[in-house]
Amino acid sequence: MNRPDDELRAWAYLARVAEPPCTAVAALVTELGATAAADAIRDRLVPNGFEEALTATEARAGADCAAQDLEAAARVGARLVLPDDEEWPGWQLLALARAGTGPREGEPLALWVRGPHRLDEVAAQSVAVVGARAASSYGESVAARLSGELSDRGWSVTSGGAFGIDGAAHRAVLLAGGRTTAVLACGIDRTYPTAHARLLTEVAERGLLVSEYPPGTTAAKHRFITRNRLVAALSEAIVVVEAGKRSGAANTAAWARRLGRPVGAFPGPVTSATSVGCHRLIADELAQLVFNTDTVVSMVRPDGGGDPGRGSERDTDTLSEEQHRVHDAIPGRGLVTVDEIAYAAGLGVPAVRSALASMEIAGLVCGDGGGWRLALR
Amino acid sequence: MNRPDDELRAWAYLARVAEPPCTAVAALVTELGATAAADAIRDRLVPNGFEEALTATEARAGADCAAQDLEAAARVGARLVLPDDEEWPGWQLLALARAGTGPREGEPLALWVRGPHRLDEVAAQSVAVVGARAASSYGESVAARLSGELSDRGWSVTSGGAFGIDGAAHRAVLLAGGRTTAVLACGIDRTYPTAHARLLTEVAERGLLVSEYPPGTTAAKHRFITRNRLVAALSEAIVVVEAGKRSGAANTAAWARRLGRPVGAFPGPVTSATSVGCHRLIADELAQLVFNTDTVVSMVRPDGGGDPGRGSERDTDTLSEEQHRVHDAIPGRGLVTVDEIAYAAGLGVPAVRSALASMEIAGLVCGDGGGWRLALR
């Protein structure tokens, strides 16, 4: 968007003047617009009822680093994405606006973005793959396989750029030639952790780096928690690959639930400390158990919408009339007997048996001694 | 129970005269009593409406092996347990009577039992631990640990005597000096699989062997499926430790659900073929994820009843009035924020924080960045 320099500088000033996200500053911007809001904070003079914006900006109002921030961003090829920009992921962030009520919640005011893709488009086709920093080799290989396969199927993969699961996810997508997004808890011009400098630079070149923190900001514990809400918001669903007893991934999962995003968790050996968090999430019904890429995609698109760009594949298109009736007579969950199917389909038992046999070969239904169910697509 | 020999022989005759379970024969016994029912079948003369009992017994009515069956049972120290015996597990089998409508379902007519315990008492405190015959070493070690710990905590463990998970479960209980029950798909005097002869003999000596098949009956595929319903019925809950894509354990699980018994499944590496069935059961919400003995016991006794003989342990008895209010303000599922707890408890935020801090140390609640929840007992 072609934007006057002073307006852009006003946004950059606002993005730094309070620790983001800051609902008080956001409210002032909504009231006055960015340029007037920046002036009001600088001049310490706000409309009645907006005094909180002054409290929140007390420490930083005097130091205007907007120009330097924009320069620092430009040096690394980053841009400041604003709510009226085309690539602003407004739809995804709407859930945050609804869910976030605390002073450190809610929508970001603006986002620093680095990379060759449109943030809104990437976010609309993204699955977050997150997990323990101290991951096991099992966890890293599960994360890599999932992320590579999601990428091959047209999804982009969002994570936090950390060691362990995050790194394995980013790396696998880059290897697959796909798009991956790292949401940072530091400035867009920093690479944290340092040992991931090369990885994150590559993500910036071929995927996206995203941060709500101004350039130069260092990673800090509270910023990881705050950042996690953006990982959840900028994805259609999140998958926890490994998580210990106390885990940042569980926090991201809590955010995802709050935002109404599906949450999946991969199981692992019950003897592994890095799977405890995942098992707890599943046992407490805070996450669905997923165990391969198909189950993840089914979770993201429970209506069978399939992978991005591929559209829906209707395996049932080739079914005969009788097979269709049998298929429709099997509920989405649970097992049913041949007799129950026959009753629901209004067909004789031999016809049902014959239809089930062909459909089992076609991989549409599964049977065991206890009954029949639809096969997971 | 002191029972006339001819009545016992009538029951033994009825137990063999049709492939069990046979609803038609059971109905005739209910109508006439065992002795008259046996005579009627022998004489091929039944009351109107009971003709099915003749069809079902056509092949075997003429061969009366009752005396031999009772002798064969006596030789291995087995007894025939009947519905009016004190140890008949009538309460447990009631679920079968309600659920079973097919010709091979429903309650057993009688049970051949071998071992030094009362079947009803064992069944009332039993958890079934079942799973793949081709188990991995991971699965066998999980089964052994769970079974040993359940045994230590006063539970008896029921399984099917098979290779793999079943064997690991039985063995661990014997090692722990506890009670284990093997429900057989063959006669009570046979040991199937042969390589488990020593194990099953030990189960008979220190636990229980149970079968609805007359002495000498060989194991057959349909009998495993039929037997599975008894494994489920004679336990308070069932736990699947490992299961492949097509698994008898999934069949036992289906039976357990049908009987209203809780079903748990242990996760494992998603890369392991022997965990596929467990993951599928959990993902399809046909089983709860369990990952240690505590989660299994919580599943069996969701009211916090705890282990058999121990009674209920109320960790909350020592709480202060304020802590009680905070505890009661946290729902059984999901995370809540301090603010939400404060609102529900009618307490100030500082009081809630202080109560939560003490209760977290006491292991009653857990907190992460996303909120608070009750700790699993």
XYZ file of C-alpha atoms in Angstrom, chain A residues 138 141-142 225 246-247 250-251 254 257-258 266-271 276 279-280 282-286 289-291 295 333-335 337 360 367-370 373 376, chain B residues 138 141-142 225 246-247 250-251 254 257-258 266-271 276 279-280 282-286 289-291 295 333-335 337 360 367-370 373 376:
80
model
C 11.421 -39.724 17.523
C 11.442 -37.310 12.863
C 7.650 -37.220 13.359
C 3.915 -16.745 25.804
C 5.373 -28.183 31.412
C 5.522 -27.000 27.907
C 0.581 -26.648 25.810
C 0.268 -22.883 26.081
C -4.574 -23.443 25.039
C -8.610 -23.762 21.756
C -9.501 -20.296 22.916
C 0.883 -36.813 18.437
C 1.211 -39.690 20.896
C 4.506 -41.346 21.626
C 5.879 -44.039 23.904
C 4.368 -43.657 27.383
C 7.882 -44.212 28.657
C 3.808 -36.712 28.624
C -0.764 -37.622 26.290
C -2.104 -35.280 28.926
C -5.359 -35.946 24.613
C -6.476 -37.607 27.858
C -7.909 -34.307 29.094
C -9.697 -33.854 25.766
C -7.761 -30.656 25.125
C -5.021 -37.655 18.851
C -3.460 -37.443 15.403
C -1.020 -40.023 14.120
C -5.477 -37.483 10.446
C -18.421 -42.250 14.451
C -18.646 -45.650 16.066
C -19.250 -49.145 14.793
C -23.488 -54.054 12.570
C -13.705 -52.388 2.024
C -14.783 -53.906 9.415
C -13.769 -55.879 12.449
C -15.555 -58.482 14.549
C -17.430 -55.724 16.342
C -17.185 -47.971 10.240
C -10.720 -42.241 7.526
C 7.563 -51.792 24.279
C 6.836 -53.939 29.023
C 3.928 -51.482 29.234
C -14.558 -63.557 19.165
C -6.970 -55.546 12.575
C -7.025 -56.771 16.078
C -10.476 -53.910 19.054
C -13.228 -56.519 19.125
C -16.206 -52.990 20.973
C -18.345 -50.313 24.923
C -21.487 -52.255 24.175
C -2.215 -46.982 25.508
C -0.541 -44.861 22.852
C 2.820 -45.739 21.419
C 5.168 -44.475 18.745
C 3.176 -43.511 15.636
C 5.883 -45.330 13.708
C -2.022 -48.283 14.999
C -4.333 -44.757 18.055
C -7.339 -45.448 15.877
C -8.482 -43.110 20.658
C -8.810 -40.894 17.566
C -12.253 -42.362 16.848
C -13.259 -41.750 20.465
C -13.816 -45.471 20.978
C -6.057 -42.437 26.123
C -4.428 -43.868 29.248
C -0.717 -43.621 29.861
C -4.974 -42.835 34.459
C -12.319 -30.394 32.233
C -10.479 -27.551 30.501
C -8.477 -24.588 31.687
C -8.098 -18.264 34.291
C -0.398 -26.577 43.290
C -1.267 -24.242 36.083
C 0.351 -23.260 32.861
C 0.424 -20.007 30.919
C -3.025 -20.730 29.559
C -7.042 -27.128 35.917
C -5.535 -35.823 37.817
